[in-house]
Amino acid sequence: MTVTAHSVPAPLLTAEEIEPWRKVPVAVAVDLVPGEQIDPAIRPLNPPGKQPPLFGLAVTALCEPPDFGAVLHALECAGPGDVLMIAAGGNAQFAMIGEILSGHLRNRGCAGVVCDGAVRDVATLAAWTDFSVFSRWVTPRGPTGAVRGQVNLPVTIGGRLVSPGDLVIGDDDGLAALSPATVRARIRDAEAKLALEADWIAGLASGRSVIETFGLSPAKRG
């Protein structure tokens, strides 16, 4: 059996289309499009406040643990700004990637890795401030084969169908994979939500009541 590497799709999104999303927190994105959230059980390696943000276009690898052949072949497809999305079926027993391969991706200018499975060498991975890693599990046990899997096809990661070229964003709150259609259609909504939240903060700081700030009806007195 051999790994199947599908043709890399032409870029579906331009840098100008994705760049405005860089300032949008994951919480705002998933408020707008809940279906594009990735399972929050896939967590950043670092504690809150220490995790580098994740932002880039998806390159996908479908693994069959303990085999990690798809990850190896995906390395040749991933380039500057990309995020390697590893679909490992939530397997906790075998790490699909660690310091060596993640370091290679980092040297190629990739933004990070998301693994719906396990990673290892996490002390090293968590120390990198320019490369972001999210994973469902951590284990010291490595893979045992490299001849199976597929690269650059739609995969399910944390309950979300992720296609090559989707925009992946991640922060301390979690992850989302935004389709090209969402990226193009919802950025104005995201910017409006950020402006509204800024108004809430300013209003509360100025002494405006919570009822007035959020447009609530007065509570019924009991």
Short mmCIF file of C-alpha atoms in Angstrom, two decimals, residues 38-39 41-42 60-68 70-71 85-96 114-119 135-137 149-150 154-160:
data_model
loop_
_atom_site.label_atom_id
_atom_site.label_comp_id
_atom_site.label_asym_id
_atom_site.label_seq_id
_atom_site.Cartn_x
_atom_site.Cartn_y
_atom_site.Cartn_z
CA ILE A 38 -13.27 22.58 15.62
CA ASP A 39 -13.82 20.42 18.72
CA ALA A 41 -10.93 19.18 23.05
CA ILE A 42 -8.15 19.82 20.51
CA THR A 60 -4.51 18.10 5.03
CA ALA A 61 -3.13 14.67 5.94
CA LEU A 62 -5.38 11.67 6.55
CA CYS A 63 -3.48 9.16 8.70
CA GLU A 64 -4.12 5.55 9.69
CA PRO A 65 -2.31 5.26 13.05
CA PRO A 66 0.17 3.85 13.83
CA ASP A 67 1.15 4.74 10.24
CA PHE A 68 2.17 8.36 9.61
CA ALA A 70 0.52 10.92 5.05
CA VAL A 71 2.30 13.36 7.35
CA MET A 85 -4.07 19.57 9.54
CA ILE A 86 -3.57 15.94 10.64
CA ALA A 87 -6.69 13.76 10.77
CA ALA A 88 -5.70 10.79 12.93
CA GLY A 89 -9.14 9.74 14.11
CA GLY A 90 -8.53 10.99 17.64
CA ASN A 91 -5.97 8.21 18.23
CA ALA A 92 -4.20 8.65 21.58
CA GLN A 93 -1.68 5.82 21.31
CA PHE A 94 0.74 6.95 18.60
CA ALA A 95 2.20 10.40 17.98
CA MET A 96 1.83 11.46 14.36
CA VAL A 114 -3.31 20.83 14.26
CA CYS A 115 -3.49 17.12 15.15
CA ASP A 116 -6.72 15.25 15.85
CA GLY A 117 -4.61 12.58 17.46
CA ALA A 118 -1.36 12.75 19.41
CA VAL A 119 1.93 14.63 19.23
CA SER A 135 -3.41 18.56 19.61
CA ARG A 136 -6.02 16.30 21.15
CA TRP A 137 -3.44 14.12 22.94
CA GLY A 149 -2.79 7.55 4.17
CA GLN A 150 -3.82 10.40 1.89
CA PRO A 154 -11.22 16.90 2.67
CA VAL A 155 -10.80 15.40 6.14
CA THR A 156 -12.75 15.46 9.39
CA ILE A 157 -10.86 17.08 12.27
CA GLY A 158 -12.63 17.58 15.55
CA GLY A 159 -16.04 17.15 13.95
CA ARG A 160 -15.37 19.77 11.29
#
